[in-house]
XYZ file of N, CA, C and O in Angstrom:
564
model
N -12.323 16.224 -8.505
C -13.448 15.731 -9.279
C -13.511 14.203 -9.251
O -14.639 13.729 -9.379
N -12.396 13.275 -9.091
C -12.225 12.220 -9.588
C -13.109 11.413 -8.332
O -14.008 10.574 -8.391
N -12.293 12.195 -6.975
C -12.819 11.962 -5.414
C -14.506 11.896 -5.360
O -15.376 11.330 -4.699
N -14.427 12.608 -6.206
C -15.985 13.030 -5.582
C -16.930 11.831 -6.399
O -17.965 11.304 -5.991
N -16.225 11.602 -7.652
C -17.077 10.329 -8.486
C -17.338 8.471 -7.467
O -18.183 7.585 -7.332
N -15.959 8.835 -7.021
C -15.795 7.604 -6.200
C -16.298 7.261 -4.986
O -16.574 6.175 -4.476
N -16.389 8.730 -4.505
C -17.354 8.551 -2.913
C -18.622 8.466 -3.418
O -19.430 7.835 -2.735
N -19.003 8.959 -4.472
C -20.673 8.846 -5.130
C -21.159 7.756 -5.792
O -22.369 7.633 -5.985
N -20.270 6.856 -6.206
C -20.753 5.661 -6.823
C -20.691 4.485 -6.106
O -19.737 3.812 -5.715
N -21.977 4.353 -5.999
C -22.061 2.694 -5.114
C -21.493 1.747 -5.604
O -21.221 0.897 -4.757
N -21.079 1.419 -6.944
C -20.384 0.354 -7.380
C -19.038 0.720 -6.701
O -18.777 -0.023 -5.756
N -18.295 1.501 -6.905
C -16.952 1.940 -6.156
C -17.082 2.063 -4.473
O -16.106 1.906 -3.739
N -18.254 2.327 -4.045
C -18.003 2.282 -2.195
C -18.245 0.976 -1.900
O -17.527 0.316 -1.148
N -19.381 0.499 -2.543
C -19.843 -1.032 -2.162
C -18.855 -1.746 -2.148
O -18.851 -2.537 -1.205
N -17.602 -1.820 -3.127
C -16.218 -2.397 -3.735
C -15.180 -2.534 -2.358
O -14.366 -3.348 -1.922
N -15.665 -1.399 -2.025
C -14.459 -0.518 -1.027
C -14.904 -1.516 -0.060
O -14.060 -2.290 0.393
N -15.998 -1.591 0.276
C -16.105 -1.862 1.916
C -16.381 -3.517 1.708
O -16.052 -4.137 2.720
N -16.924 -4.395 0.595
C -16.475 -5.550 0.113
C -14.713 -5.735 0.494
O -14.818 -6.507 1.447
N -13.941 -5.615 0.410
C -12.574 -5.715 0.250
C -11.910 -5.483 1.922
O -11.090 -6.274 2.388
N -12.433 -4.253 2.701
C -12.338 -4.172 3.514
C -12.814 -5.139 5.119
O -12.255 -5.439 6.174
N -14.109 -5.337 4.503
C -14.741 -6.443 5.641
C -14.281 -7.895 4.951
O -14.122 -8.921 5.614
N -14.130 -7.822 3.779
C -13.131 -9.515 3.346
C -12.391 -9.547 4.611
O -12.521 -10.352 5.534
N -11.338 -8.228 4.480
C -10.088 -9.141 4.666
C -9.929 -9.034 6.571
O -9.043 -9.531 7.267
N -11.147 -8.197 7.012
C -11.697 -8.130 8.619
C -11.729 -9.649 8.508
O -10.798 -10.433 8.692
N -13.130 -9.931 8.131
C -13.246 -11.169 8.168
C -12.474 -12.589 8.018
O -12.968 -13.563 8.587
N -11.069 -12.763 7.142
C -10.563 -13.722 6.691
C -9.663 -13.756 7.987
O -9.635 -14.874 8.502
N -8.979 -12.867 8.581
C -8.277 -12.855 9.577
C -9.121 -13.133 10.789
O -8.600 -13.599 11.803
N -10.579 -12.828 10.713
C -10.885 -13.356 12.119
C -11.031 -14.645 12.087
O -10.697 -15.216 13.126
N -11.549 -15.512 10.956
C -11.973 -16.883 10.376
C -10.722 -17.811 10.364
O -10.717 -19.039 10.286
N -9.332 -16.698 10.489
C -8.270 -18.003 10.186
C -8.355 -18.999 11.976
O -7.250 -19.360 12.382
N -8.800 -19.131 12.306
C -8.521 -19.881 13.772
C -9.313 -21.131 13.267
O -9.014 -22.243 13.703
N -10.326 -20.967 12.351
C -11.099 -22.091 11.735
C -10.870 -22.873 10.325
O -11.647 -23.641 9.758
N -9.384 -22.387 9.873
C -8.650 -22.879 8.753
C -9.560 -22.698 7.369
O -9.261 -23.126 6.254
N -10.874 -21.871 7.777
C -11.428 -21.789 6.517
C -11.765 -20.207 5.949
O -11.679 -19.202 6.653
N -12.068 -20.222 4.866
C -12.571 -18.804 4.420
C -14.017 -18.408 5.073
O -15.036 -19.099 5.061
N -13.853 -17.236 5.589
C -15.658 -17.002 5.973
C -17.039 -17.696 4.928
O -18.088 -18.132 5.403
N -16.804 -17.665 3.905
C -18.055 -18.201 3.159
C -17.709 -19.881 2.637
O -18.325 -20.557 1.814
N -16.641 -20.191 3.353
C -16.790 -21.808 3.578
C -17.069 -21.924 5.266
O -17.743 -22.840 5.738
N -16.699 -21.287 5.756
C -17.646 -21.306 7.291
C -19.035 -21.060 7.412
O -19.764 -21.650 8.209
N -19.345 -20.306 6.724
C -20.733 -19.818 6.978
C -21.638 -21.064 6.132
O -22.617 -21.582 6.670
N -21.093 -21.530 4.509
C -21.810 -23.051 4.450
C -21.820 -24.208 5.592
O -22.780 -24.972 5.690
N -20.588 -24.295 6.524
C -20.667 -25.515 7.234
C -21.251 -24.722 8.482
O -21.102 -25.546 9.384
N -21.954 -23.356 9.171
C -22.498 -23.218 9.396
C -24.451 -23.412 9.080
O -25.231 -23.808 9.946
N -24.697 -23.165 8.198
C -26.156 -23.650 7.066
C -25.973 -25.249 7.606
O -26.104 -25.618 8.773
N -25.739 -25.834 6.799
C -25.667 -27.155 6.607
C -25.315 -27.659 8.481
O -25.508 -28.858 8.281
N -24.950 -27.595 10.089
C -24.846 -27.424 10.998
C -26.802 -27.183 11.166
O -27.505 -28.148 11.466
N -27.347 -25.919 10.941
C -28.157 -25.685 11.034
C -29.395 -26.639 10.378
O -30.356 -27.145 10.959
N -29.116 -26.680 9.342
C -30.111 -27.889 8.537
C -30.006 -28.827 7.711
O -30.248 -28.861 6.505
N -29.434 -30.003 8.790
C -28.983 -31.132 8.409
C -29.703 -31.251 7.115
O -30.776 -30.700 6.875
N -28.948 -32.111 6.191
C -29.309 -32.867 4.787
C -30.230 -31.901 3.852
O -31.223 -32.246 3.211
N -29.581 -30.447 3.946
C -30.083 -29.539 2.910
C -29.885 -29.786 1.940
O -28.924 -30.528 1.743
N -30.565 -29.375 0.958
C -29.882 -29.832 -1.064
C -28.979 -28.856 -1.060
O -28.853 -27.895 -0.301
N -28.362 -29.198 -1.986
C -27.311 -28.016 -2.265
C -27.919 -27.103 -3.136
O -27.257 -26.070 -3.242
N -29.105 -27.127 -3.896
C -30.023 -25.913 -4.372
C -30.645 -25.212 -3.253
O -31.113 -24.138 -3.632
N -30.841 -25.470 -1.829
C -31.182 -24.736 -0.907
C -30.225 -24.176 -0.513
O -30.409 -23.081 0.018
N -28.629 -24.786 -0.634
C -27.813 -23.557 -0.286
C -27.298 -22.661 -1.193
O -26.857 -21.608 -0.734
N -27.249 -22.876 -2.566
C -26.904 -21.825 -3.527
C -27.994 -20.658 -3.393
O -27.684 -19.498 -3.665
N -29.364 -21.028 -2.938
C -30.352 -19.732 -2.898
C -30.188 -18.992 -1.434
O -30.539 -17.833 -1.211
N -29.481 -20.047 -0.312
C -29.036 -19.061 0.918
C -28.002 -18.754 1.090
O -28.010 -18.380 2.263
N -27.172 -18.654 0.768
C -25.941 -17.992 0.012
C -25.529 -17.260 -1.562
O -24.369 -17.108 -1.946
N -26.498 -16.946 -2.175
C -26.721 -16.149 -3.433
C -25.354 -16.287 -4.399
O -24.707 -15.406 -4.964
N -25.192 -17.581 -4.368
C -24.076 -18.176 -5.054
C -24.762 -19.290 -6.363
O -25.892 -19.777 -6.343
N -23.626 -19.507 -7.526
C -24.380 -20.386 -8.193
C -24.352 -21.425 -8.104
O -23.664 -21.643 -7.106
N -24.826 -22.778 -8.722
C -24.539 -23.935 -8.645
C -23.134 -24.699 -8.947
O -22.595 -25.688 -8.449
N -22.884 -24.055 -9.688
C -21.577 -24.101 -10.161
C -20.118 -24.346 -8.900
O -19.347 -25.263 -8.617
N -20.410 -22.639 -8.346
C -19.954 -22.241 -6.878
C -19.978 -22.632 -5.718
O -18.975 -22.436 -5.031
N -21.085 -23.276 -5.173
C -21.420 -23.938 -4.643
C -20.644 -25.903 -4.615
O -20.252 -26.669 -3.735
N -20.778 -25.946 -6.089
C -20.392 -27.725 -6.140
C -18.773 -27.480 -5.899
O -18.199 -28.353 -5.246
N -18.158 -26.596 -6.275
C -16.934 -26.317 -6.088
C -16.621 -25.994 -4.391
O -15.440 -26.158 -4.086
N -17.452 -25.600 -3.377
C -16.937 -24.927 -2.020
C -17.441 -26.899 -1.611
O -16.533 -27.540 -1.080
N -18.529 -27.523 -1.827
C -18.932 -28.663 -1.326
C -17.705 -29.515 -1.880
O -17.179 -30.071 -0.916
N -17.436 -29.644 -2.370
C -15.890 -30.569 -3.496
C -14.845 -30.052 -2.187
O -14.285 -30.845 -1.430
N -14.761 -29.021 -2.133
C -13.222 -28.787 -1.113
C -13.596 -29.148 0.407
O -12.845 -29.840 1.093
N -14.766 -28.650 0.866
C -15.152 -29.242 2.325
C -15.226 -30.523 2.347
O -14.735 -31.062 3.339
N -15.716 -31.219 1.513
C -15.581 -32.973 1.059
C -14.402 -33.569 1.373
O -14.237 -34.549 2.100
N -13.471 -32.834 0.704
C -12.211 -33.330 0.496
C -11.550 -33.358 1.709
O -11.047 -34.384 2.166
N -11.524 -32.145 2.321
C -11.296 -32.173 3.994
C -11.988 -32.795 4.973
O -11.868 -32.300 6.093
N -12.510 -33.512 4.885
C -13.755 -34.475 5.658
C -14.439 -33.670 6.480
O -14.252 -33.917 7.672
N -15.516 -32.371 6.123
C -15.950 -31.825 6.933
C -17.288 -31.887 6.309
O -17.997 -31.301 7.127
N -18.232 -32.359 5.071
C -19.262 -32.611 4.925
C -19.303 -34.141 4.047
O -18.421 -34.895 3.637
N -21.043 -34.160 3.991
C -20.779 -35.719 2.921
C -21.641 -35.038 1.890
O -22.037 -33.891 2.098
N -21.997 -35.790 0.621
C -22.797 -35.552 -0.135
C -23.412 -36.452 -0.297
O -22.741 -37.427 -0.635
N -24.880 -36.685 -0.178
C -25.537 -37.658 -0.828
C -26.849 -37.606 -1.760
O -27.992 -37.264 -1.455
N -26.348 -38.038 -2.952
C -27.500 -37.869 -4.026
C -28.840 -38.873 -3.967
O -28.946 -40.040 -3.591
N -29.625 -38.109 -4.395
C -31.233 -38.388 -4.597
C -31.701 -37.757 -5.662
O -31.899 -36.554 -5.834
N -31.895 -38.848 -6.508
C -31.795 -38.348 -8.086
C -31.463 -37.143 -8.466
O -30.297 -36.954 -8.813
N -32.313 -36.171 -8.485
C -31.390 -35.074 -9.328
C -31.130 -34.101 -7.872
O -30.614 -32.984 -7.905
N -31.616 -34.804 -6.590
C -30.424 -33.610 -5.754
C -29.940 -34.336 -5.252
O -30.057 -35.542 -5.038
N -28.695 -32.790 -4.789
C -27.256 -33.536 -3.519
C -28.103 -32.871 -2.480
O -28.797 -31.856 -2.424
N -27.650 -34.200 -1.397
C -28.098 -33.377 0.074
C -26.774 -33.208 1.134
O -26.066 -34.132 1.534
N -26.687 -32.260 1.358
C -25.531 -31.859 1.995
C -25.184 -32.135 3.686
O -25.941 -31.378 4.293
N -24.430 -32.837 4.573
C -24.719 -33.194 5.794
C -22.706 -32.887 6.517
O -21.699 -33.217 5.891
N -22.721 -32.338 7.635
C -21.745 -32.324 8.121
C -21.194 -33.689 8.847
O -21.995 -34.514 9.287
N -19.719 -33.880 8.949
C -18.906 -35.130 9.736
C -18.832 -34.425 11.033
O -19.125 -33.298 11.431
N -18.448 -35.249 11.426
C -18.501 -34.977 13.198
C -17.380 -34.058 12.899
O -17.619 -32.966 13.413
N -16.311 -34.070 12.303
C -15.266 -32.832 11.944
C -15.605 -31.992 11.637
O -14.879 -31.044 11.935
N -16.825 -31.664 10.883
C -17.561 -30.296 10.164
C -18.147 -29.966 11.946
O -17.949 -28.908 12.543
N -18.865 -31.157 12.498
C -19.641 -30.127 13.815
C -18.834 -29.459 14.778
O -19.126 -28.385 15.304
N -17.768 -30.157 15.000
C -17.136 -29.813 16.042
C -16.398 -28.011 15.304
O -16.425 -26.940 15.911
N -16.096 -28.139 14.558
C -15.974 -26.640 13.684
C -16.862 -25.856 14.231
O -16.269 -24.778 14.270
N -17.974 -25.685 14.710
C -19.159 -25.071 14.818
C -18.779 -24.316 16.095
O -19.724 -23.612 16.451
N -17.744 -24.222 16.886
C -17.865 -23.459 17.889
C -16.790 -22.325 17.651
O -17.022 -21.191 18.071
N -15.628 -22.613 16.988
C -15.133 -21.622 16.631
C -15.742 -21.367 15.440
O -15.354 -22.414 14.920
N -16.468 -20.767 14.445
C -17.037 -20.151 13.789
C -18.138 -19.921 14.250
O -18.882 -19.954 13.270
N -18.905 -19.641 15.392
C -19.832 -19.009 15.738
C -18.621 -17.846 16.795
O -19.095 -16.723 16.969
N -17.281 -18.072 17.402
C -16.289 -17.620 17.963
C -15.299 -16.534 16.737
O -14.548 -15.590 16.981
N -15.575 -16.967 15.813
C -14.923 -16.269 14.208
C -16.332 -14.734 14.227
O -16.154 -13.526 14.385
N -17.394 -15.387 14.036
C -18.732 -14.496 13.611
C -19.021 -13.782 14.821
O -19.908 -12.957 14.604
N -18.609 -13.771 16.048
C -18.883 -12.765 16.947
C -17.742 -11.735 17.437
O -17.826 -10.750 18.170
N -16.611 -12.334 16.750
C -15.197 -11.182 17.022
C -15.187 -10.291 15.552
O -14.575 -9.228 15.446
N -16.061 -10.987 14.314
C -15.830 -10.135 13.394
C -17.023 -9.119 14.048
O -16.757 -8.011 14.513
N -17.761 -9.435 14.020
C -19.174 -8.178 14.862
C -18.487 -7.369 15.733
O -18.540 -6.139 15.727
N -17.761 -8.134 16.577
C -17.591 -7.073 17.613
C -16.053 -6.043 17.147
O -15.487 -5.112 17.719
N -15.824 -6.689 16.002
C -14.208 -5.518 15.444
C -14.961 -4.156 14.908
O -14.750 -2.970 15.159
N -15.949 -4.828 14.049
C -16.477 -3.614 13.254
C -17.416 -2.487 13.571
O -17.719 -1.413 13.052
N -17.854 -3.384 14.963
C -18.945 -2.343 15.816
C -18.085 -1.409 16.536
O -18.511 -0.271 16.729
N -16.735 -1.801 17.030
C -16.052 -1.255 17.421
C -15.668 0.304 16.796
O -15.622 1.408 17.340
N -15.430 -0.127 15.463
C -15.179 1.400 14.522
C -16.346 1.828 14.188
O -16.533 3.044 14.201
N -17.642 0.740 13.725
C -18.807 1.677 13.035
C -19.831 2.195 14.143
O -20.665 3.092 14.014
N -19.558 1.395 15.290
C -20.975 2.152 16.368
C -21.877 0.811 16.393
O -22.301 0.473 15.288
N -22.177 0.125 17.321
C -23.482 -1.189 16.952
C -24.265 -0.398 16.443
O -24.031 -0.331 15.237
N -25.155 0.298 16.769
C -26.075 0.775 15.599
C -25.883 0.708 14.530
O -26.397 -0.104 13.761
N -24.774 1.902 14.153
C -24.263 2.239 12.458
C -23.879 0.666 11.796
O -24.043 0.439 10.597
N -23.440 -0.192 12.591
C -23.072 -1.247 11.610
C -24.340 -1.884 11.860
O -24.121 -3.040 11.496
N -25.476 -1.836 12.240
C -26.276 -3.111 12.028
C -27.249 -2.520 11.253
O -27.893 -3.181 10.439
N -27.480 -0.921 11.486
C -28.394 -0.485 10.266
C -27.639 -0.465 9.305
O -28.314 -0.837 8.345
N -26.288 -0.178 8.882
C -25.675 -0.440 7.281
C -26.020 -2.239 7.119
O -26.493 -2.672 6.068
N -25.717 -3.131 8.272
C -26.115 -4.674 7.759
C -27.798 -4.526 7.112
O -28.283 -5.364 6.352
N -28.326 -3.628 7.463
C -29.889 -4.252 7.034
C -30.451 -3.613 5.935
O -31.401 -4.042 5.280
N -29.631 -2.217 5.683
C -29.681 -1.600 4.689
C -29.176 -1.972 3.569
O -29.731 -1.646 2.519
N -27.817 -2.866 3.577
C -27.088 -3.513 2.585
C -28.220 -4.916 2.140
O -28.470 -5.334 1.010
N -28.596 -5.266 3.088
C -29.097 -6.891 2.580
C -30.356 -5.978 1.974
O -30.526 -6.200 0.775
N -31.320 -4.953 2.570
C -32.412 -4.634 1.667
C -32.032 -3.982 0.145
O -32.776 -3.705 -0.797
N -30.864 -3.879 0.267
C -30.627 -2.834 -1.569
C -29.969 -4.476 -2.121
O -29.747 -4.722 -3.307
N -29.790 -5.234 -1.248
C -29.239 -6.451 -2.273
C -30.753 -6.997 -2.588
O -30.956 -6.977 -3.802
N -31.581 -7.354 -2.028
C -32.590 -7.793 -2.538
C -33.590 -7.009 -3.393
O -33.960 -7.523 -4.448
N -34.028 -5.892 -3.055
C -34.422 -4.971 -4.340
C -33.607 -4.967 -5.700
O -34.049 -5.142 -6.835
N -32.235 -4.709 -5.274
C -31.277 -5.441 -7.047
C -31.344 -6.081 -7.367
O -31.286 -6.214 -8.590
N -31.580 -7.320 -6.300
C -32.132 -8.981 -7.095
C -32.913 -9.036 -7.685
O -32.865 -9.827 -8.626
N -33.776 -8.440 -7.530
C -35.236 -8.542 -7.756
C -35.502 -8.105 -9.638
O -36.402 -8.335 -10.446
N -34.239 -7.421 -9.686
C -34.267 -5.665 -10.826
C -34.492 -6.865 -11.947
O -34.626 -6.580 -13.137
């Protein structure tokens, strides 16, 4: 009975496979000394130089809070700058943040290709599009 609650509740599978693709992911990301979702900001910010950091808390569904804290530690490692304009920060990578940019696009295509491996490219890219559409309908709730 207990089995059957746990395979049925999306809060408990969603959990499951959160935890599971973490720790896929953290091991493919270690070659880039960072956590996947501090790669994937100095990826964003790579992509669009001198973003605010309110454009990346809404493309990364993180808070402001979260955000000033991941920009504070990439700072500190000289891999972005911050520069304020009255009430925003605009966020810009060091030539140390760009050069990062090839192994984490090298991190983001071995994690794809581990998991396609077990889920099927299909099965994992329709669960990717199915997951981001039930995250945004929940957003929305």
């Amino acid at each position: 009975m207990i089995e059957e609650y746990l395979h049925n509740c999306l809060f408990f599978t969603a959990s499951k496979l959160s935890r599971i693709i973490t720790k896929m992911a953290e091991e493919e990301f270690s070659i880039t000394g960072l956590s996947p979702a501090y790669a994937f900001l100095i990826m964003l910010v790579n992509d669009k130089p001198d973003i605010t950091q309110k454009e990346l808390c809404g493309h990364l569904h993180l808070t402001q809070s979260t955000v000033t804290r991941f920009i504070d530690k990439l700072e500190s490692k000289g891999l972005v700058t911050r520069r304020t304009d009255g009430k925003n920060s605009h966020i810009n990578t060091t030539k140390k943040g760009k050069q990062l940019q090839g192994n984490i696009e090298k991190s983001w295509e071995r994690l794809y290709e581990r998991y396609s491996a077990i889920l099927g490219k299909e099965e994992g890219d329709l669960l990717t599009q199915l997951t981001d559409e039930a995250g945004f309908k929940l957003d929305s709730e």
